[in-house]
Tab-separated table of C-alpha atoms in Angstrom:
chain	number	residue	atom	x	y	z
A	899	UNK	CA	99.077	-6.011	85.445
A	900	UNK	CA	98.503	-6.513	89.426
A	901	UNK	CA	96.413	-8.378	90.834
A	902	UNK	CA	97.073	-7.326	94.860
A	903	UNK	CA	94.482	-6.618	97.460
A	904	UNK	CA	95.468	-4.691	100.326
A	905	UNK	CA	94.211	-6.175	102.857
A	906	UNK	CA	96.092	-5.665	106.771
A	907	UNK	CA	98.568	-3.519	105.149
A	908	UNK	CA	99.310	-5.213	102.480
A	909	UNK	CA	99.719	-2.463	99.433
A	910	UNK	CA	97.820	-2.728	96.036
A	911	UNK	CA	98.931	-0.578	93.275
A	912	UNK	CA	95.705	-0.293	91.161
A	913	UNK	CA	94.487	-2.187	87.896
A	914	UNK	CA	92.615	-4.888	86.798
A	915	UNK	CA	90.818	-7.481	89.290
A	916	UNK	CA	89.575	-10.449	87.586
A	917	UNK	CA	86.433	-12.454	88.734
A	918	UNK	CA	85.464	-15.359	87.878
A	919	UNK	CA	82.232	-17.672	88.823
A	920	UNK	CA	81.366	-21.164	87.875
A	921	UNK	CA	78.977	-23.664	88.929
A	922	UNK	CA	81.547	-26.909	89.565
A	923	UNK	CA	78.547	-29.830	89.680
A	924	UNK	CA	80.961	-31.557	92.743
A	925	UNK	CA	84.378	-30.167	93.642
A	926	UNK	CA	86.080	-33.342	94.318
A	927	UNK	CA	84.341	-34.738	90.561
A	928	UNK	CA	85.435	-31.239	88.911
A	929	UNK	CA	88.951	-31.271	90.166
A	930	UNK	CA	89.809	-34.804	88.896
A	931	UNK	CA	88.619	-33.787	85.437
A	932	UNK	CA	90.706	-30.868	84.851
A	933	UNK	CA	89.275	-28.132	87.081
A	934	UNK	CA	92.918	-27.428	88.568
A	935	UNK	CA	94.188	-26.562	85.386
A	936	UNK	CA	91.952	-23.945	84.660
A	937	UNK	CA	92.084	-22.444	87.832
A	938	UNK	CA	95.710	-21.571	87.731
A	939	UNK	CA	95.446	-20.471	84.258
A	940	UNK	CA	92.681	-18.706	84.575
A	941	UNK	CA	94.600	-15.275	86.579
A	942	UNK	CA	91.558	-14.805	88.550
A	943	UNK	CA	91.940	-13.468	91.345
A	944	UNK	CA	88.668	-13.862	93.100
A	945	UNK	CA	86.498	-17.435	92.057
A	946	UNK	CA	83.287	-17.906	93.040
A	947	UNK	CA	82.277	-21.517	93.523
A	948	UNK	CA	78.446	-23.325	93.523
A	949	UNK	CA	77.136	-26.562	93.686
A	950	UNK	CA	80.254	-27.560	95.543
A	951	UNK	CA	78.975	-30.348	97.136
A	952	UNK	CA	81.669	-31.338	99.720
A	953	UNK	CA	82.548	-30.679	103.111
A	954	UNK	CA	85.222	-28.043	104.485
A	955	UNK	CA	87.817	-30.347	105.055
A	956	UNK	CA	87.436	-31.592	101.958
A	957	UNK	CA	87.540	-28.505	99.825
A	958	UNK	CA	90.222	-26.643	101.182
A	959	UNK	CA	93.462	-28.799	100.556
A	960	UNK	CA	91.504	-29.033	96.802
A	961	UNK	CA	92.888	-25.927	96.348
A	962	UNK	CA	96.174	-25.253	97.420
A	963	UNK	CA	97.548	-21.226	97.678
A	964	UNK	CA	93.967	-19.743	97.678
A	965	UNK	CA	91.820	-18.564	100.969
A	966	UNK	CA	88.938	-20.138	101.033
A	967	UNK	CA	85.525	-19.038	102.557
A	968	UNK	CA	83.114	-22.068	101.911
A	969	UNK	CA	78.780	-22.003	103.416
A	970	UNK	CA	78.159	-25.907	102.918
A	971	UNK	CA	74.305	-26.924	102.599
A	972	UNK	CA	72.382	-28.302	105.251
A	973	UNK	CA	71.965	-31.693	103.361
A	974	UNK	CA	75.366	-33.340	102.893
A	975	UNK	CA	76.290	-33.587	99.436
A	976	UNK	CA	73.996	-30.932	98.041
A	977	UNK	CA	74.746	-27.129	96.955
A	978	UNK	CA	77.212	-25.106	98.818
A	979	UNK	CA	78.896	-22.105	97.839
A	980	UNK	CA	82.911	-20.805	98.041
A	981	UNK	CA	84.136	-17.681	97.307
A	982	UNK	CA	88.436	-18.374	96.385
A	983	UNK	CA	90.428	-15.928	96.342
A	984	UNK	CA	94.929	-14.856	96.515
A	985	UNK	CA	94.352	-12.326	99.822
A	986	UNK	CA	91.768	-13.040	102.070
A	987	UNK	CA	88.789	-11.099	102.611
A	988	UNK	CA	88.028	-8.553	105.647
A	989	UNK	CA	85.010	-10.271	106.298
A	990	UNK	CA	81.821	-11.975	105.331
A	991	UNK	CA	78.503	-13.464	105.746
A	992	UNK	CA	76.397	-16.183	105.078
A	993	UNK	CA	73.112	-14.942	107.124
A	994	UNK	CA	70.221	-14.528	104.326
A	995	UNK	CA	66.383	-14.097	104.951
A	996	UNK	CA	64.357	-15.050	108.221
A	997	UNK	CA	65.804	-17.198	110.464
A	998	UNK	CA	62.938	-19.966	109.649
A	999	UNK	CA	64.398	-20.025	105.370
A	1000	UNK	CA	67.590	-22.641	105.078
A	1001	UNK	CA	69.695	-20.906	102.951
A	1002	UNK	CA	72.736	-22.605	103.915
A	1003	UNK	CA	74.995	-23.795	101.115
A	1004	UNK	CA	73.267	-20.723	98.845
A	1005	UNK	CA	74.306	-17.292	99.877
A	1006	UNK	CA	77.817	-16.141	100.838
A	1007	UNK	CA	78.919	-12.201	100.866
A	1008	UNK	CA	82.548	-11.560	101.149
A	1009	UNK	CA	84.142	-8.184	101.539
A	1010	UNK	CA	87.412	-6.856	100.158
A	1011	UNK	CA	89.538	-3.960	99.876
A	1012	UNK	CA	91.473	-3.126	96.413
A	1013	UNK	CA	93.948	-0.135	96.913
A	1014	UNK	CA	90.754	1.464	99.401
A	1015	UNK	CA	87.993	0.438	97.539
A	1016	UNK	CA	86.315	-1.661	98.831
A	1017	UNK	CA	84.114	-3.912	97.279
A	1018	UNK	CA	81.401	-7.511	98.081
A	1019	UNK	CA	81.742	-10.367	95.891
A	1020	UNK	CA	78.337	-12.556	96.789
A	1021	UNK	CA	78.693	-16.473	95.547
A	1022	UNK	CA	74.698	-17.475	95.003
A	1023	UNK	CA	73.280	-20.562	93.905
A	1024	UNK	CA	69.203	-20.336	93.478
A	1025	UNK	CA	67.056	-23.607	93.829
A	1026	UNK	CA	66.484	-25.247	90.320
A	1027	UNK	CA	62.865	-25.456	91.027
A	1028	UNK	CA	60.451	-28.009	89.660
A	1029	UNK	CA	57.323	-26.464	88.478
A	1030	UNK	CA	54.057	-27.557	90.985
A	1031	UNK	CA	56.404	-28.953	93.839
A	1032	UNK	CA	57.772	-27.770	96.837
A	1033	UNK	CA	61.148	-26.860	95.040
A	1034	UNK	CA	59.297	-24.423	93.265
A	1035	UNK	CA	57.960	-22.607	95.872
A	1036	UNK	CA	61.941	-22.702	97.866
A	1037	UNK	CA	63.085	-21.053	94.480
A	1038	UNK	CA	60.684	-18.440	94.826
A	1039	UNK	CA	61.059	-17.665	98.639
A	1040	UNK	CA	64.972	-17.310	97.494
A	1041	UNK	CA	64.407	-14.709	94.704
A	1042	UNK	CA	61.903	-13.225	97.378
A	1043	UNK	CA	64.792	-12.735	99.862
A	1044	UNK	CA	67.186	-11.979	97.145
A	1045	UNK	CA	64.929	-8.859	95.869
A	1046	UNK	CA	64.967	-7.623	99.545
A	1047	UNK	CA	68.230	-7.853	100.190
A	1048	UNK	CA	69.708	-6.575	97.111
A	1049	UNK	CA	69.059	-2.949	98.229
A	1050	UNK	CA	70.786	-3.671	101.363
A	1051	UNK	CA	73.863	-4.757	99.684
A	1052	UNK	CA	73.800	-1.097	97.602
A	1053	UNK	CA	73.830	0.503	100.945
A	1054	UNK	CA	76.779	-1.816	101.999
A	1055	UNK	CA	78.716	-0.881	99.334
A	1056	UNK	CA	78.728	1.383	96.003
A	1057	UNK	CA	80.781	-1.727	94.479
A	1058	UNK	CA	79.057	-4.854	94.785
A	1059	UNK	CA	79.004	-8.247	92.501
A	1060	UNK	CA	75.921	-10.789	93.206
A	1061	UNK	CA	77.313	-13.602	91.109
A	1062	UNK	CA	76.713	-17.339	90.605
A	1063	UNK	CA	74.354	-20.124	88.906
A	1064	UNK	CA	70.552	-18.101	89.175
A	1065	UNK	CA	69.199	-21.027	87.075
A	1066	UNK	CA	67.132	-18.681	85.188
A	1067	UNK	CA	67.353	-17.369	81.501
A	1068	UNK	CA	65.839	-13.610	81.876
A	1069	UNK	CA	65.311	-12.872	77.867
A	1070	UNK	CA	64.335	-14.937	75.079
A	1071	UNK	CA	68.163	-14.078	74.453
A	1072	UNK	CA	69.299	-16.463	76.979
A	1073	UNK	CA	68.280	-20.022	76.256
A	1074	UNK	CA	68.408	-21.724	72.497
A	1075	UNK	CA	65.051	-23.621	73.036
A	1076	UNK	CA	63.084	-20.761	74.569
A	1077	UNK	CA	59.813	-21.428	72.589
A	1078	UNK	CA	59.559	-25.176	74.785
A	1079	UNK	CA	60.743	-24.061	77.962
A	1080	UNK	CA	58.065	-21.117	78.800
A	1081	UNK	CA	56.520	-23.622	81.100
A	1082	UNK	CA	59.725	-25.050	82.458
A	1083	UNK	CA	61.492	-24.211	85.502
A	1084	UNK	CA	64.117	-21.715	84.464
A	1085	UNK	CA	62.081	-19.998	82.004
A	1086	UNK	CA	58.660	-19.658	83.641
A	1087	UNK	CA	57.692	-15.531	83.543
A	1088	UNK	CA	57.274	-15.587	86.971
A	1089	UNK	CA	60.746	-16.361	87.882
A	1090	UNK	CA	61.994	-13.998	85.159
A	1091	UNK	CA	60.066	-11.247	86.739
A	1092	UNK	CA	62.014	-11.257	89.110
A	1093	UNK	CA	65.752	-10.777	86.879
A	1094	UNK	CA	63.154	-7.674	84.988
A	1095	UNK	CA	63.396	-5.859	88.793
A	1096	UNK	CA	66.555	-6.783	89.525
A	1097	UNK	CA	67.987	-5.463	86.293
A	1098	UNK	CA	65.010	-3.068	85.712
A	1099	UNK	CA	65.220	0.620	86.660
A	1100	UNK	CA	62.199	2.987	88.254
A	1101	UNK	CA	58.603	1.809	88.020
A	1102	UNK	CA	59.358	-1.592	85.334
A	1103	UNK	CA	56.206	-3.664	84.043
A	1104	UNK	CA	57.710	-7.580	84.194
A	1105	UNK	CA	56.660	-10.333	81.581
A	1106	UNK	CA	54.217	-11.870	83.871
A	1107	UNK	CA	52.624	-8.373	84.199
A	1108	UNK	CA	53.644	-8.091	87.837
A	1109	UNK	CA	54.443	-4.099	88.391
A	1110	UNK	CA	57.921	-3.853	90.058
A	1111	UNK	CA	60.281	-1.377	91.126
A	1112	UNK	CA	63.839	-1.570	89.480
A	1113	UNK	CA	67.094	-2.152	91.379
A	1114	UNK	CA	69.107	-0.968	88.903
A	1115	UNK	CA	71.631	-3.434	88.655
A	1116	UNK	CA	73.480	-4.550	85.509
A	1117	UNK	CA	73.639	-7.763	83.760
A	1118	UNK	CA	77.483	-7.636	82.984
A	1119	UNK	CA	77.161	-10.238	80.412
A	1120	UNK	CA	74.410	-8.981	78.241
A	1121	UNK	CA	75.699	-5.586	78.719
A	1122	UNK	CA	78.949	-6.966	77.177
A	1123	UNK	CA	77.274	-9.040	74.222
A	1124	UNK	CA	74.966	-7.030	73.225
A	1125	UNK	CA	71.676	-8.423	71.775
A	1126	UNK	CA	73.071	-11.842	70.800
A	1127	UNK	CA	71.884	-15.560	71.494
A	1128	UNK	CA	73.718	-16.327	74.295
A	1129	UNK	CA	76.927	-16.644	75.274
A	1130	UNK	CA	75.371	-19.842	77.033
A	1131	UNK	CA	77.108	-20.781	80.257
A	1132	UNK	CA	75.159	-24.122	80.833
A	1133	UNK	CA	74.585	-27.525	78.482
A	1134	UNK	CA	72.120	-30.274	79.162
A	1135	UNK	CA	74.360	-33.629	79.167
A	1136	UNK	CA	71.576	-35.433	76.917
A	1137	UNK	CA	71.420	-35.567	73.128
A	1138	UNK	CA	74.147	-33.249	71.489
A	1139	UNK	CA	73.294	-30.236	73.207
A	1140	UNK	CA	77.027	-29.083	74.076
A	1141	UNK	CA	78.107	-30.047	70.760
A	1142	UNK	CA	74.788	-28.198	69.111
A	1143	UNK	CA	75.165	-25.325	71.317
A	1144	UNK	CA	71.646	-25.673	72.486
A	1145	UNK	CA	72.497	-23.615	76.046
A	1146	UNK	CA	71.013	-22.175	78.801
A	1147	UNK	CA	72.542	-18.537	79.958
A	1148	UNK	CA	71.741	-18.806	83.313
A	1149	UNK	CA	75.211	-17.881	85.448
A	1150	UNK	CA	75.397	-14.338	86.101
A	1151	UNK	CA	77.683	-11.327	87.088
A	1152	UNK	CA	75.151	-8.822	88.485
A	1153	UNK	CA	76.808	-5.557	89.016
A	1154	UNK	CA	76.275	-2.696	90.648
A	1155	UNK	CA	76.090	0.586	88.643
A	1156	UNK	CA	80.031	1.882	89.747
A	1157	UNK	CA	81.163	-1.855	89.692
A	1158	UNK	CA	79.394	-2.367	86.096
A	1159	UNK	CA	81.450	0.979	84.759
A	1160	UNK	CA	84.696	-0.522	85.777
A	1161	UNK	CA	83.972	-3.533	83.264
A	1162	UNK	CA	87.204	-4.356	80.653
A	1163	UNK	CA	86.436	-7.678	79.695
A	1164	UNK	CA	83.828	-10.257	79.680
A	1165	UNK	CA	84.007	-14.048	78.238
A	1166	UNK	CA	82.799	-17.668	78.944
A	1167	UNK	CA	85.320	-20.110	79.418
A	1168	UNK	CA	83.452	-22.334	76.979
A	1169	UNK	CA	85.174	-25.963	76.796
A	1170	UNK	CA	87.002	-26.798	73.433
A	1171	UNK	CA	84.853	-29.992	73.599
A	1172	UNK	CA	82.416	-32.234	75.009
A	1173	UNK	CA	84.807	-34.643	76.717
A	1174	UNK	CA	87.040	-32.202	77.662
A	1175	UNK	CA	84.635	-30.513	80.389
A	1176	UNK	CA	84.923	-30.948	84.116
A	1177	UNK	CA	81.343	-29.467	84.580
A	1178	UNK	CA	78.154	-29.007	82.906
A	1179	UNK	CA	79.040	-25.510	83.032
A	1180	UNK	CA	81.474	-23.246	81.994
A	1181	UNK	CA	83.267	-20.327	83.995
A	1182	UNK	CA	82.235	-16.771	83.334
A	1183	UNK	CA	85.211	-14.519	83.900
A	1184	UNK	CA	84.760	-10.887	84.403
A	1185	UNK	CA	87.813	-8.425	84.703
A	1186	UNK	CA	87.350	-5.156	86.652
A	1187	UNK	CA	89.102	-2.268	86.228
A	1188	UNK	CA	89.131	-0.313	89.963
């Protein structure tokens, strides 16, 4: 099984590639609980990182024998995305939407090359939102930016992964409580419209009646699962909800169409128990057959 990137000559023989993503709730918080552990064991070769909530200097000697590309947020001590990964990437980018939207610490596109093909891993963390406040209306100028660049990204590359916390359940499918959250921030239609174009294909009506046009992109995990509650990537830390399995499926590997084909293997790294996690959620590990 190799796991190689060619990158500046370097030679990769073909096979799997394994991605993972995971929201980490704080780096420095994550990695005393156990974070490390999983990371080597996990053979990823490419992790994407959110919420990481610390500053360069901080995160790299966190994780030692990995190249790390890291967009913190404007506000210290709030979001930021990484993108980790065994060969470093060719390039990247962090630039998203109009100069005038702060998307720092939310967006980061990395490019690689596996034995020619070469592919962009994005690291994305939406705004949670809060329904009738200004967060709400950040969340949707993100998934407004998001459905314009997303077409982009196709011309970029035939092989692209948008990946990372979108802190929205698209189907009923996706959250355990659905029936109480239709008014909540994560399950509001309007925000799910927006998943119904981005996975949608041609002219798609979206369950808050908004007429979109499809991207075509896949939903990796639902793909995989099939018409099943969950697999929930994301636990409320009141009541019993981990231990109940009351989830949220909310972290995504968004595929494009040739990138979605090459799918072996999908799971969610769920932890064995409640006081054995080192976030509130739980990696989503893809592995990619190129």
């Amino acid at each position: 099984m190799t796991r190689l990137v060619r990158v500046a000559g370097l030679d990769y023989a073909g096979g799997m590639v394994r991605i993972a993503t995971v929201n980490v709730n704080g780096i420095r918080a994550a990695m005393r609980k156990g974070m490390s552990d999983w990371l080597e064991a996990s053979g990823a070769d490419i992790v994407a990182l959110q919420e990481v909530r610390a500053t360069d200097e901080i995160v790299t000697p966190l994780v030692p024998g990995w190249h790390v590309l890291h967009d913190e947020a404007t506000a210290k001590g709030r979001a930021g995305v990484a993108v980790l990964s065994r060969e470093p990437a060719i390039q990247h980018r962090t630039v998203f939407g109009a100069d005038d939207f702060d998307s720092a610490g939310r967006w980061l596109e990395a490019d690689f090359d596996f034995g020619g093909t070469p592919v962009t891993v994005v690291s994305t963390y939406v705004h949670s939102g809060e329904v009738d406040t200004p967060k709400q209306v950040q969340k949707f100028m993100f998934l407004d930016t998001m459905d314009e660049r997303l077409p982009q990204l196709r011309e970029h590359s035939d092989h692209v992964l948008v990946t990372g916390d979108f802190n929205v359940g698209h189907r009923e499918f996706d959250i355990k409580n659905w029936r109480g959250n239709r008014k909540k921030s994560g399950f509001l239609p309007e925000e799910r419209s927006y998943l119904d174009g981005f996975f949608g294909n041609g002219e798609v009506e979206a369950v808050d009646g908004r007429a979109r046009t499809g991207h075509g992109w896949v939903d990796v995990g639902r793909t995989f699962a099939g018409e099943v509650d969950g697999p929930y990537t994301w636990w409320s830390n009141r009541g019993q909800a981990f231990d109940n399995d009351t989830g949220w499926r909310i972290d995504y590997h968004m595929a494009s169409p040739a990138l979605a084909a090459s799918v072996g293997n999908y799971r969610v790294d769920r932890y064995p128990s409640y006081d054995t996690r080192w976030s509130d959620h739980a990696p989503v590990v893809v592995d990619y057959e190129l």
